[in-house]
């Protein structure tokens, strides 16, 4: 429920985050962005600082969003010109301004959050990450009480924990070695340089995600419930019915649990060992993986080094060396050539006779463990219960 | 011949509203989206020209519309986002005597009998940004081809502009989007190449092709007309049947689109369960009517599908915008489907549709639609008055 004064504060908060006037609002784009589109952006900017109807503001902002959306979907993603992604972010910014200007309803605020998220997911940085600043302001308007939720969620998690399906017994001779807090030098010499997998214990105990802000369903809802994130639907991505979609965290939890957010990033830290790589800290790609028990990532390889940190729940993981790729039957198509055709825990011996002869290592990754997956090492993952992991891709 | 336009009009490319161009407050909303067919100005406007009474072709991009006049004094006129006085409304001096023209968002390409020229629309300079001499084909080699086809090849949407085509293809017509191409040969065979990630090449998969590859599903069935949207492809067979393939996220294929239903449901804020998403792979057959209990949605149609525009009728010509399709029947009706947010479907609404629907306006006015040309987000229909009274 909102009073008139609180919504006035919302616009003034947003307004304070925006440039003071038209002159201070940058609209410089490269050659790829046609002058007609720049003209449309200028109309939006003019309307931001002058009198206009809400409908007109929304209309012009939506034109910018629509035309840049088409560019973002043209060609392959990696070839999409960054300038068009910036135009898309600008369009989202103007749209958010239009939504929040005149006494927005609760629904309009939620729409504004979604628009910020779309700009953050598909756009590129504009004006010092202004969409991030604005979505934080908006989140403050959307926060709901979560104490009651958290309690009921907590008991449900407990119930899930006692029903771990098919927890494999790890054979000692196949177990991935475990080591507690190795020094940088020791990790580098014994594991990174020879590209040998290892489970690092005791290295992320200080994460707030495991201490002050334990990641639970309730916590997730309160911090990020209204935020939109990409979701993979389907138990494995090689299934015919598998797809990717965009959902809010609340929708995802409601639909798929039972009941690219920076606040959660504060709760984790990239492992120190990443500094042994050649890239910058900014080049580390961090992804959070949240899903129910039974979620399978089919056997595949990635082109970067990977630290897979387990925060909540446990995962069964199997690793195969890139030297044995010939026994793993990767798909032929360009889209899936880094993915094996074999169902690791139920292999078809007739179609894939060599697979049984491929040597492997395995482990059950527990909260607090970090698995080092050397570059291009094939890995298969099955979550044994509700699971939250964070992966760090680095070079 | 009279032309009617509907759809995106933020730059006045359909009709000009004085207040619109200033971009100030005001209910320009009505004029940015023209949702019903509106006749294009046929009398001299205040700048003094662009008479559409003469036989005229239309070409449109996102922000502009070009009228091609082909008579003794052929020329091109531009409407829409044209900033300098020298270029707006008046026949472009530079275009006098041209045989054909193509317009993209960044440039205007003109074909003359002895040369091609490409004019940069962003800079509006006095000389073309690119030109090439061509040797006119001998009289006996059959009817001349239209842009983007040129003798020996075609003009692409990005550099290098001139690309050669094998004479074995016997190219009769060519349609291009920014990422894919479809070629119709003299034999009626259809070839596609470019990016295939949305099924727009019609070979049954999502991979790209570097060289023209025949669409096998249609071999043996001669085609007569082709068109491309940004991510979809359409063609008409000799017998007047319409085949569609590519991305269907806005219903531009005329097949059930889950994305569209979802968007419509969100608009009317209803909650329904998730529906099964399907990738259409069956050649030459769309979903049957009557399979209502478990509706199959198609987001990507990777093989050509036959689209039945009910009631059954023969299609004479077809054109595509970025995400919508418009087709003219041999009986003079115009059908549209796909993305409709800007009024480009012409049904007096801003609703998208995944089912072909007739534009009733022309029937009501007793007009026969003779041809249709789409811009990115709008549609232009050429009409002749219906001489014979009809039921």
XYZ file of C-alpha atoms in Angstrom:
786
model
C 0.000 0.000 0.000
C 1.431 3.353 -0.912
C 0.628 6.817 0.266
C 0.895 9.755 -2.092
C 4.021 11.038 -0.405
C 5.965 7.807 -0.796
C 5.429 7.663 -4.567
C 6.478 11.303 -4.872
C 9.653 10.266 -3.123
C 10.135 7.426 -5.618
C 10.239 9.744 -8.615
C 12.426 12.246 -6.830
C 14.835 9.436 -5.898
C 14.954 8.258 -9.496
C 15.160 11.796 -10.775
C 18.136 12.429 -8.507
C 19.948 9.509 -10.096
C 19.388 10.886 -13.591
C 21.445 13.685 -15.186
C 20.275 17.124 -14.153
C 19.149 18.270 -17.560
C 19.153 17.549 -21.286
C 22.638 18.934 -21.810
C 24.121 16.599 -19.225
C 22.420 13.520 -20.684
C 24.836 11.833 -23.107
C 23.499 10.330 -26.331
C 26.637 9.483 -28.281
C 26.583 6.351 -30.351
C 28.799 4.831 -33.015
C 28.140 4.807 -36.759
C 26.193 1.582 -36.646
C 23.299 3.357 -34.948
C 21.365 5.171 -37.642
C 20.504 8.827 -37.285
C 16.786 8.060 -37.309
C 17.203 6.032 -34.135
C 19.309 8.760 -32.542
C 16.527 11.181 -33.433
C 14.053 8.967 -31.565
C 16.386 8.854 -28.558
C 16.611 12.637 -28.613
C 12.820 12.864 -28.570
C 12.787 10.668 -25.479
C 15.422 12.775 -23.810
C 13.534 15.972 -24.606
C 10.389 14.524 -23.070
C 12.276 13.468 -19.961
C 13.023 17.082 -19.115
C 9.907 18.767 -20.415
C 6.175 18.424 -20.380
C 4.689 15.427 -22.137
C 1.902 12.930 -21.661
C 2.717 9.611 -20.032
C 1.409 7.842 -23.114
C 3.700 9.779 -25.397
C 6.746 9.113 -23.213
C 5.996 5.389 -23.066
C 5.386 5.281 -26.792
C 8.704 6.838 -27.746
C 10.649 4.790 -25.209
C 9.015 1.620 -26.486
C 9.996 2.502 -30.061
C 13.633 2.658 -28.978
C 13.296 -0.622 -27.080
C 11.600 -2.344 -30.033
C 14.046 -1.216 -32.708
C 17.103 -2.096 -30.619
C 15.566 -5.436 -29.557
C 15.419 -6.357 -33.236
C 19.112 -5.540 -33.615
C 19.977 -7.624 -30.556
C 18.261 -10.585 -32.179
C 19.987 -10.147 -35.537
C 23.012 -12.287 -36.276
C 24.889 -14.099 -33.531
C 24.950 -12.605 -30.032
C 28.686 -12.212 -29.933
C 28.561 -10.130 -33.105
C 25.856 -7.783 -31.905
C 27.364 -4.318 -31.871
C 27.785 -3.051 -28.312
C 26.323 0.270 -29.402
C 22.972 -1.375 -30.069
C 23.031 -2.925 -26.614
C 23.617 0.537 -25.205
C 20.690 1.873 -27.217
C 18.568 -0.908 -25.732
C 19.628 0.076 -22.221
C 18.751 3.709 -22.976
C 15.357 2.642 -24.216
C 14.803 0.703 -20.997
C 15.877 3.727 -18.986
C 13.389 6.000 -20.745
C 10.689 3.393 -20.318
C 11.364 3.095 -16.597
C 11.235 6.875 -16.276
C 7.905 6.937 -18.088
C 6.483 4.193 -15.838
C 7.583 5.800 -12.587
C 6.900 9.416 -13.310
C 3.277 9.970 -12.349
C 2.154 8.090 -9.253
C 2.963 4.572 -10.431
C 0.812 1.672 -9.258
C 2.391 -1.368 -7.621
C 2.113 -3.168 -10.943
C 3.911 -0.369 -12.773
C 6.753 -0.536 -10.262
C 7.066 -4.276 -10.873
C 7.053 -3.596 -14.631
C 9.776 -1.028 -14.094
C 11.895 -3.570 -12.213
C 11.434 -6.022 -15.059
C 12.408 -3.354 -17.570
C 15.590 -2.578 -15.631
C 16.388 -6.279 -15.564
C 15.898 -6.627 -19.310
C 18.229 -3.683 -19.821
C 20.789 -5.224 -17.472
C 20.515 -8.693 -19.013
C 20.564 -7.762 -22.680
C 21.898 -4.212 -22.751
C 25.314 -2.773 -22.057
C 26.552 -0.342 -19.444
C 25.312 3.205 -19.837
C 25.865 6.224 -17.598
C 27.846 4.397 -14.900
C 25.455 1.468 -14.601
C 22.449 3.686 -13.995
C 19.977 0.828 -14.451
C 21.585 -0.933 -11.497
C 21.216 2.220 -9.404
C 17.579 2.608 -10.361
C 16.623 -1.013 -9.829
C 17.985 -0.770 -6.293
C 15.742 2.221 -5.673
C 12.790 0.306 -7.098
C 13.520 -2.828 -5.096
C 13.149 -0.743 -1.975
C 9.559 -0.091 -3.046
C 8.786 -3.719 -3.718
C 10.248 -5.482 -0.631
C 7.718 -7.654 1.143
C 7.846 -9.032 4.709
C 9.595 -12.373 4.625
C 9.943 -13.590 8.194
C 6.934 -15.851 8.059
C 7.937 -17.173 4.651
C 11.435 -17.880 5.777
C 10.295 -20.127 8.596
C 7.989 -22.262 6.498
C 10.562 -22.425 3.729
C 13.156 -23.565 6.212
C 11.183 -26.551 7.394
C 10.462 -27.547 3.824
C 14.150 -27.496 3.043
C 14.752 -29.727 6.044
C 12.207 -32.196 4.814
C 13.830 -32.300 1.382
C 17.216 -32.965 2.944
C 16.171 -36.271 4.446
C 15.055 -37.631 1.104
C 18.262 -37.577 -0.903
C 17.612 -39.650 -4.039
C 20.282 -42.030 -5.272
C 23.280 -40.548 -3.452
C 26.158 -42.427 -5.072
C 28.854 -44.081 -3.019
C 32.166 -42.700 -4.242
C 34.688 -45.437 -5.046
C 37.946 -44.650 -3.315
C 40.154 -45.396 -6.309
C 38.062 -43.038 -8.480
C 37.676 -40.244 -5.955
C 38.817 -36.760 -6.939
C 41.590 -35.915 -4.454
C 40.680 -33.508 -1.636
C 42.988 -30.977 -0.056
C 42.392 -28.412 2.663
C 43.417 -24.797 1.916
C 46.515 -25.340 -0.221
C 48.894 -22.418 -0.716
C 48.798 -20.594 -4.053
C 52.121 -22.156 -4.973
C 51.067 -25.632 -4.037
C 47.795 -25.359 -5.956
C 49.606 -23.951 -8.962
C 52.348 -26.587 -9.012
C 50.295 -29.647 -8.180
C 46.967 -28.938 -9.858
C 46.715 -25.835 -12.100
C 49.815 -26.339 -14.233
C 49.370 -30.103 -14.693
C 45.603 -29.497 -15.132
C 44.599 -31.966 -12.441
C 41.136 -31.782 -10.831
C 40.942 -31.371 -7.028
C 38.326 -30.571 -4.388
C 39.408 -27.653 -2.204
C 38.041 -27.803 1.329
C 37.785 -24.986 3.811
C 38.396 -22.186 1.333
C 34.991 -20.469 1.306
C 33.953 -20.755 4.924
C 34.154 -16.972 5.244
C 31.518 -16.323 2.584
C 28.556 -14.392 3.980
C 26.428 -16.799 1.962
C 27.511 -19.456 4.441
C 27.474 -17.177 7.492
C 25.576 -13.898 7.937
C 23.229 -14.315 4.969
C 22.745 -18.054 4.618
C 21.221 -18.633 1.215
C 17.792 -19.998 1.745
C 14.600 -19.738 -0.251
C 13.291 -17.003 2.017
C 16.474 -15.000 1.774
C 16.463 -15.329 -1.992
C 12.891 -14.066 -2.200
C 13.572 -11.082 -0.006
C 16.704 -9.987 -1.825
C 15.801 -10.843 -5.375
C 12.234 -12.120 -5.613
C 10.978 -9.519 -8.075
C 14.075 -9.631 -10.258
C 14.087 -11.268 -13.708
C 16.711 -13.919 -14.433
C 17.373 -16.383 -17.260
C 16.149 -19.856 -16.394
C 16.820 -23.206 -18.033
C 13.665 -25.303 -18.029
C 14.010 -29.063 -18.403
C 16.086 -31.532 -16.448
C 18.890 -31.632 -19.016
C 19.739 -29.329 -21.891
C 20.008 -32.089 -24.430
C 16.355 -32.991 -23.910
C 13.933 -32.068 -26.670
C 11.694 -30.180 -24.292
C 14.511 -28.112 -22.846
C 14.334 -24.379 -23.241
C 15.571 -21.148 -21.787
C 13.201 -18.485 -20.580
C 13.118 -15.372 -18.451
C 11.308 -15.515 -15.123
C 11.324 -13.511 -11.956
C 13.012 -15.312 -9.045
C 9.614 -15.541 -7.326
C 8.047 -17.157 -10.391
C 10.939 -19.599 -10.671
C 10.715 -20.597 -7.024
C 6.927 -20.918 -7.172
C 6.847 -22.955 -10.337
C 9.963 -25.051 -10.236
C 11.188 -25.289 -6.660
C 7.926 -25.643 -4.967
C 7.231 -22.723 -3.547
C 22.512 -11.624 -12.238
C 21.918 -9.883 -8.918
C 24.670 -8.127 -7.277
C 23.305 -8.182 -3.711
C 23.928 -11.914 -3.780
C 27.372 -11.269 -5.176
C 28.269 -9.531 -1.915
C 27.742 -12.872 -0.217
C 30.448 -14.656 -2.238
C 34.044 -13.991 -3.205
C 36.049 -15.235 -6.202
C 38.610 -17.772 -4.991
C 42.099 -16.300 -4.558
C 43.457 -18.989 -6.845
C 41.910 -17.178 -9.799
C 44.784 -14.691 -9.598
C 47.070 -17.406 -10.950
C 45.411 -16.999 -14.302
C 46.286 -14.503 -17.006
C 43.024 -12.599 -17.031
C 41.941 -9.669 -14.837
C 39.581 -9.965 -11.942
C 37.007 -8.339 -14.209
C 37.379 -11.195 -16.666
C 36.144 -13.774 -14.188
C 32.656 -14.875 -15.180
C 30.567 -15.648 -12.137
C 27.355 -17.637 -12.463
C 24.957 -18.788 -9.788
C 23.197 -22.144 -10.339
C 20.041 -22.740 -8.358
C 17.818 -25.703 -8.862
C 15.947 -28.660 -7.412
C 17.327 -32.123 -6.740
C 17.652 -34.228 -9.866
C 18.810 -31.422 -12.158
C 21.407 -32.839 -14.513
C 24.031 -31.015 -16.522
C 24.932 -33.464 -19.300
C 28.597 -34.299 -19.805
C 30.234 -31.282 -21.430
C 33.404 -29.204 -21.538
C 34.082 -25.467 -21.270
C 36.870 -23.376 -22.762
C 37.945 -21.860 -19.440
C 39.221 -22.946 -16.027
C 36.348 -23.385 -13.582
C 35.979 -23.265 -9.811
C 32.618 -24.720 -8.839
C 31.744 -23.613 -5.305
C 28.977 -25.408 -3.441
C 26.899 -23.234 -1.121
C 23.675 -25.108 -0.410
C 22.911 -28.784 -0.949
C 25.103 -31.365 -2.623
C 25.989 -32.451 -6.140
C 27.380 -35.626 -7.644
C 30.085 -34.773 -10.173
C 32.052 -36.906 -12.586
C 35.101 -35.757 -14.533
C 36.694 -37.117 -17.710
C 40.011 -35.956 -19.130
C 40.080 -34.170 -22.513
C 42.568 -36.875 -23.585
C 39.690 -39.355 -23.605
C 37.400 -37.229 -25.757
C 37.351 -39.922 -28.413
C 35.515 -42.237 -26.011
C 32.909 -39.631 -25.108
C 31.063 -39.259 -28.429
C 30.584 -35.480 -28.642
C 27.718 -34.218 -30.839
C 28.722 -33.382 -34.392
C 26.723 -30.187 -34.755
C 28.492 -26.898 -34.176
C 26.003 -25.847 -31.522
C 26.581 -28.908 -29.318
C 30.103 -30.085 -30.188
C 31.245 -29.449 -26.615
C 28.563 -31.789 -25.293
C 28.680 -35.566 -25.119
C 25.831 -37.653 -26.495
C 26.187 -40.162 -23.684
C 23.872 -40.290 -20.674
C 26.585 -40.735 -18.074
C 24.606 -42.630 -15.430
C 22.664 -44.689 -17.962
C 24.930 -45.111 -20.992
C 23.717 -46.874 -24.117
C 26.465 -49.505 -24.510
C 25.384 -50.363 -28.043
C 25.572 -46.835 -29.413
C 28.542 -45.815 -27.304
C 30.697 -48.913 -26.775
C 33.928 -47.070 -25.951
C 32.384 -45.038 -23.145
C 32.727 -47.783 -20.529
C 36.473 -47.772 -21.127
C 36.898 -44.057 -20.439
C 38.604 -43.461 -17.073
C 37.023 -40.943 -14.730
C 37.133 -39.289 -11.311
C 34.083 -38.509 -9.182
C 32.982 -36.758 -6.001
C 29.973 -35.586 -4.013
C 30.456 -31.847 -3.595
C 29.225 -30.604 -0.198
C 28.535 -27.079 1.076
C 31.911 -25.414 1.604
C 33.672 -27.443 -1.096
C 35.153 -25.907 -4.230
C 35.882 -28.175 -7.190
C 38.665 -27.162 -9.580
C 37.590 -28.254 -13.078
C 40.615 -27.742 -15.337
C 39.953 -26.160 -18.719
C 38.263 -28.494 -21.180
C 37.830 -31.247 -18.649
C 34.552 -32.994 -19.357
C 32.162 -32.729 -16.411
C 28.780 -34.246 -15.550
C 26.723 -32.883 -12.670
C 23.616 -34.173 -10.916
C 22.182 -32.286 -7.966
C 21.227 -34.625 -5.139
C 18.872 -32.164 -3.443
C 17.952 -28.479 -3.675
C 21.256 -26.979 -4.646
C 22.914 -23.610 -4.922
C 26.351 -23.397 -6.512
C 28.487 -20.608 -7.854
C 30.845 -21.152 -10.765
C 33.842 -18.970 -11.545
C 35.103 -19.167 -15.132
C 38.574 -17.739 -15.521
C 41.654 -18.000 -17.707
C -3.279 3.670 -58.868
C -3.796 4.718 -55.299
C -1.676 3.744 -52.349
C -2.806 3.258 -48.755
C -0.497 2.888 -45.810
C -0.848 1.785 -42.198
C 1.474 1.083 -39.280
C 4.533 2.891 -37.975
C 4.408 6.601 -38.696
C 6.725 8.228 -36.146
C 8.527 10.056 -38.945
C 5.494 10.960 -41.005
C 6.205 8.381 -43.659
C 2.501 7.586 -44.023
C 0.931 10.908 -43.187
C 2.388 14.090 -41.836
C 1.013 15.757 -38.746
C 2.573 19.136 -38.109
C 2.913 18.849 -34.332
C 4.460 15.399 -34.667
C 7.719 16.608 -36.098
C 8.410 18.913 -33.173
C 8.469 16.025 -30.753
C 6.866 18.045 -27.989
C 3.965 16.999 -25.829
C 0.768 16.297 -27.547
C -1.212 13.324 -28.568
C 1.105 12.270 -31.257
C 0.201 8.788 -30.051
C -2.558 8.568 -32.646
C -0.235 9.532 -35.389
C 2.774 7.437 -34.514
C 0.652 4.357 -35.000
C -1.727 4.469 -37.933
C -3.932 1.474 -37.363
C -6.252 1.708 -40.348
C -5.486 2.156 -44.054
C -4.842 5.812 -44.872
C -4.428 7.113 -48.377
C -0.977 8.455 -49.163
C -1.038 12.104 -50.194
C -1.942 12.234 -53.821
C -1.997 15.943 -54.333
C 0.865 18.344 -54.225
C 1.768 18.962 -50.612
C 3.165 22.259 -49.426
C 6.578 21.382 -50.726
C 5.197 21.133 -54.175
C 5.335 17.619 -55.452
C 5.157 13.916 -55.148
C 2.201 13.153 -57.295
C 1.089 9.598 -56.789
C -1.407 9.564 -59.593
C 1.146 8.272 -62.023
C 2.086 4.615 -61.954
C 4.145 4.317 -58.896
C 5.959 1.743 -56.801
C 6.600 2.053 -53.115
C 9.674 1.007 -51.149
C 9.917 1.517 -47.402
C 12.503 1.126 -44.654
C 12.046 1.767 -40.932
C 11.888 5.542 -40.990
C 11.285 6.373 -44.639
C 9.141 5.689 -47.649
C 10.300 6.020 -51.241
C 7.894 6.469 -54.136
C 9.226 5.355 -57.483
C 7.589 7.032 -60.457
C 8.103 5.301 -63.756
C 7.027 7.364 -66.670
C 8.866 9.442 -69.226
C 10.518 11.347 -66.397
C 11.123 8.601 -63.860
C 12.338 9.577 -60.439
C 12.246 8.780 -56.733
C 10.648 10.874 -53.972
C 11.333 10.370 -50.281
C 9.031 10.801 -47.313
C 9.635 10.284 -43.598
C 12.887 10.989 -41.776
C 14.498 13.287 -44.283
C 16.135 16.293 -42.773
C 17.429 18.528 -45.493
C 15.204 20.573 -47.729
C 16.920 19.314 -50.843
C 15.843 15.779 -50.181
C 12.345 15.923 -48.852
C 9.255 15.542 -50.975
C 10.673 16.788 -54.218
C 11.785 14.248 -56.734
C 15.418 13.605 -56.077
C 17.352 15.286 -58.851
C 19.915 12.551 -58.475
C 17.328 9.926 -59.221
C 16.073 11.172 -62.570
C 16.024 8.499 -65.189
C 16.463 5.593 -62.785
C 14.855 2.259 -63.585
C 14.588 0.843 -60.080
C 15.328 1.714 -56.461
C 15.840 0.016 -53.105
C 15.779 1.683 -49.721
C 17.366 0.549 -46.475
C 17.668 2.435 -43.218
C 21.086 3.722 -44.165
C 21.051 4.090 -47.935
C 19.081 4.508 -51.151
C 20.237 2.346 -54.049
C 19.340 3.431 -57.571
C 19.602 1.349 -60.718
C 20.126 3.152 -63.995
C 20.501 1.522 -67.383
C 24.269 1.880 -67.327
C 25.170 2.135 -63.634
C 24.226 1.552 -60.015
C 24.472 4.161 -57.307
C 24.173 3.977 -53.559
C 23.351 7.184 -51.693
C 24.080 7.529 -47.992
C 20.836 8.690 -46.364
C 22.582 9.663 -43.133
C 24.892 12.150 -44.768
C 22.734 13.351 -47.694
C 25.727 14.402 -49.783
C 25.907 15.540 -53.378
C 27.547 12.407 -54.701
C 26.751 8.745 -54.216
C 28.782 6.938 -51.572
C 29.211 4.003 -53.944
C 28.645 3.412 -57.626
C 29.347 0.788 -60.219
C 29.038 0.655 -63.969
C 26.999 -2.130 -65.425
C 26.754 -3.399 -68.938
C 23.085 -3.595 -69.802
C 22.147 -7.196 -70.651
C 21.350 -7.901 -74.308
C 17.695 -7.465 -75.335
C 17.289 -11.177 -75.988
C 18.182 -12.371 -72.511
C 14.639 -12.045 -71.255
C 12.941 -9.623 -68.871
C 15.318 -7.534 -66.792
C 15.588 -8.403 -63.145
C 14.721 -6.112 -60.266
C 16.861 -4.899 -57.387
C 18.568 -6.200 -55.423
C 19.430 -8.355 -58.436
C 21.775 -6.737 -60.939
C 23.501 -8.194 -63.991
C 25.855 -10.901 -62.780
C 24.966 -10.667 -59.108
C 23.211 -8.607 -56.473
C 23.525 -5.647 -54.117
C 23.923 -6.776 -50.506
C 22.712 -4.978 -47.373
C 26.258 -4.409 -46.099
C 29.711 -4.120 -47.677
C 30.954 -5.505 -49.954
C 27.872 -4.185 -51.745
C 28.224 -5.990 -55.045
C 28.249 -9.794 -54.831
C 28.338 -12.115 -57.781
C 25.925 -14.949 -58.368
C 26.523 -18.046 -60.435
C 24.724 -17.773 -63.780
C 23.693 -21.393 -63.299
C 21.244 -20.231 -60.680
C 19.388 -18.280 -63.371
C 18.249 -15.766 -60.794
C 14.865 -14.291 -61.514
C 14.241 -12.514 -58.241
C 15.993 -12.091 -54.902
C 14.877 -11.058 -51.428
C 17.257 -10.134 -48.610
C 17.072 -9.570 -44.905
C 20.131 -8.355 -43.026
C 21.179 -11.948 -42.327
C 19.670 -14.232 -44.943
C 18.759 -14.401 -48.614
C 16.291 -16.218 -50.831
C 16.642 -16.526 -54.574
C 13.998 -17.575 -57.086
C 15.372 -19.108 -60.249
C 13.843 -19.111 -63.707
C 12.935 -22.768 -63.189
C 10.840 -21.942 -60.127
C 13.353 -23.451 -57.696
C 14.141 -21.564 -54.522
C 17.621 -21.225 -52.951
C 18.483 -19.836 -49.542
C 21.688 -18.897 -47.751
C 22.967 -16.874 -44.783
C 22.193 -17.295 -41.086
C 19.859 -20.153 -40.229
C 19.574 -19.850 -36.456
C 15.815 -19.187 -36.612
C 15.003 -21.754 -39.263
C 14.725 -19.051 -41.899
C 16.627 -21.048 -44.532
C 14.043 -23.800 -44.657
C 16.481 -26.716 -44.781
C 15.128 -28.337 -41.636
C 17.857 -27.277 -39.205
C 19.369 -24.241 -37.553
C 22.736 -24.163 -39.266
C 23.872 -21.438 -41.599
C 24.772 -21.762 -45.258
C 27.520 -19.840 -46.994
C 26.422 -20.671 -50.528
C 22.965 -20.803 -52.104
C 21.365 -24.127 -51.275
C 18.160 -25.385 -52.865
C 15.167 -25.726 -50.565
C 14.600 -29.413 -51.176
C 11.185 -29.592 -49.592
C 9.857 -27.422 -52.416
C 11.644 -29.076 -55.330
C 9.254 -30.114 -58.034
C 6.846 -27.332 -57.067
C 7.685 -24.188 -59.029
C 7.481 -20.956 -57.028
C 6.560 -17.606 -58.474
C 7.111 -15.030 -55.755
C 9.383 -14.694 -52.716
C 9.687 -12.366 -49.723
C 11.686 -12.102 -46.494
C 11.107 -10.612 -43.080
C 13.914 -10.185 -40.567
C 13.725 -13.813 -39.466
C 11.162 -15.453 -41.738
C 10.724 -16.367 -45.368
C 7.623 -16.682 -47.490
C 6.977 -17.831 -51.029
C 4.060 -18.376 -53.362
C 3.782 -21.370 -55.658
C 2.635 -21.134 -59.274
C -0.683 -22.482 -58.109
C -1.156 -19.634 -55.618
C -0.284 -21.506 -52.416
C 1.661 -19.806 -49.656
C 4.638 -21.451 -47.937
C 6.177 -20.057 -44.759
C 9.173 -20.855 -42.601
C 11.444 -19.251 -39.991
C 10.741 -17.592 -36.627
C 7.177 -17.314 -35.401
C 7.629 -15.335 -32.185
C 4.998 -12.751 -33.219
C 2.864 -15.065 -35.325
C 4.473 -13.836 -38.539
C 4.220 -17.355 -40.002
C 0.490 -17.479 -39.424
C 0.990 -20.558 -37.232
C 0.024 -20.785 -33.524
C 2.572 -18.749 -31.593
C 3.075 -19.320 -27.899
C 5.035 -16.082 -27.505
C 2.086 -14.213 -28.933
C -0.532 -15.877 -26.765
C 1.605 -15.226 -23.708
C 1.947 -11.551 -24.578
C -1.793 -11.235 -25.172
C -2.514 -13.017 -21.908
C -0.167 -10.746 -20.014
C -1.982 -7.805 -21.493
C -5.314 -9.082 -20.243
C -3.593 -10.277 -17.039
C -4.806 -13.837 -17.024
C -2.898 -16.743 -15.561
C -2.643 -19.969 -17.512
C -0.341 -22.920 -17.203
C 2.762 -23.202 -19.342
C 2.003 -24.649 -22.754
C 4.195 -27.141 -24.523
C 6.645 -25.538 -26.925
C 7.248 -27.308 -30.171
C 9.802 -26.961 -32.929
C 7.955 -27.670 -36.176
C 9.835 -30.099 -38.378
C 7.236 -31.632 -40.656
C 7.615 -30.571 -44.264
C 4.853 -29.042 -46.296
C 2.018 -29.345 -43.806
C 0.860 -26.869 -41.169
C -1.129 -27.891 -38.091
C -4.589 -29.234 -38.868
C -7.719 -27.502 -37.713
C -9.636 -29.497 -35.175
C -6.617 -30.331 -33.007
C -7.976 -27.941 -30.468
C -7.759 -30.003 -27.314
C -3.954 -29.996 -27.221
C -2.736 -27.050 -29.183
C 0.711 -27.292 -30.731
C 2.683 -24.061 -30.745
C 5.409 -23.379 -33.232
C 8.158 -20.937 -32.423
C 10.534 -22.026 -35.178
C 9.393 -23.667 -38.411
C 12.549 -25.051 -39.983
C 10.891 -26.670 -43.020
C 8.454 -24.908 -45.367
C 4.879 -25.193 -44.128
C 1.825 -24.690 -46.275
C -0.288 -21.875 -44.871
C -3.970 -22.101 -45.499
C -5.521 -18.658 -45.596
C -9.144 -19.368 -44.963
C -11.412 -19.276 -46.883
C -9.227 -20.962 -49.449
C -7.997 -18.602 -52.109
C -5.048 -18.090 -54.431
C -2.310 -15.726 -53.433
C -1.036 -13.298 -56.026
C 1.683 -11.430 -54.162
C 3.236 -11.255 -50.715
C 5.509 -8.917 -48.784
C 7.052 -9.009 -45.296
C 7.956 -6.435 -42.714
C 10.393 -7.277 -39.917
C 7.878 -9.390 -38.032
C 4.670 -9.327 -40.056
C 3.412 -10.621 -43.384
C 0.911 -9.267 -45.906
C -0.571 -11.170 -48.846
C -2.838 -10.183 -51.714
C -5.258 -12.716 -53.179
C -6.247 -13.043 -56.828
C -9.672 -11.759 -55.779
C -8.226 -8.482 -54.567
C -8.308 -9.047 -50.813
C -5.445 -8.179 -48.475
C -4.604 -10.475 -45.577
C -2.178 -9.607 -42.823
C -0.744 -11.400 -39.797
C 2.166 -11.220 -37.333
C 3.336 -8.330 -35.179
C 0.729 -5.608 -34.897
C 1.905 -3.309 -32.102
C 2.228 -0.357 -34.474
C -0.953 -0.915 -36.446
C 0.867 -2.564 -39.335
C -1.852 -5.216 -39.705
C -4.411 -2.570 -40.590
C -7.354 -3.918 -38.589
C -7.875 -0.679 -36.623
C -6.229 -2.285 -33.601
C -2.739 -2.598 -32.144
C -3.070 -6.326 -31.622
C -0.721 -8.902 -33.111
C -2.201 -11.992 -34.710
C -0.956 -15.467 -35.518
C -3.848 -16.062 -37.895
C -4.191 -14.407 -41.298
C -7.012 -11.870 -41.216
C -8.530 -9.896 -44.018
C -8.159 -6.125 -43.961
C -11.850 -5.311 -44.107
C -11.347 -1.652 -44.975
C -10.750 -2.394 -48.661
C -13.841 -4.550 -48.993
C -15.898 -1.912 -47.242
C -14.613 0.693 -49.655
C -15.169 -1.680 -52.580
C -11.537 -1.503 -53.519
C -9.466 -4.241 -55.082
C -5.967 -4.523 -53.697
C -3.538 -5.061 -56.525
C -0.209 -5.182 -54.708
C 1.367 -4.874 -51.279
C 4.787 -3.653 -50.109
C 5.891 -3.678 -46.463
C 8.291 -1.402 -44.676
C 9.909 -2.574 -41.431
C 6.892 -1.831 -39.254
C 4.259 -0.721 -41.770
C 2.360 -1.850 -44.830
C 1.459 -0.171 -48.122
C -1.309 -1.449 -50.379
C -1.985 -0.432 -53.971
C -5.660 -0.392 -54.926
C -7.758 -0.081 -57.985
C -11.421 0.792 -57.755
C -13.667 -2.240 -57.911
C -15.560 -1.728 -61.163
C -17.761 -4.784 -60.887
C -20.138 -4.801 -57.967
C -19.636 -7.823 -55.780
C -21.541 -9.653 -53.117
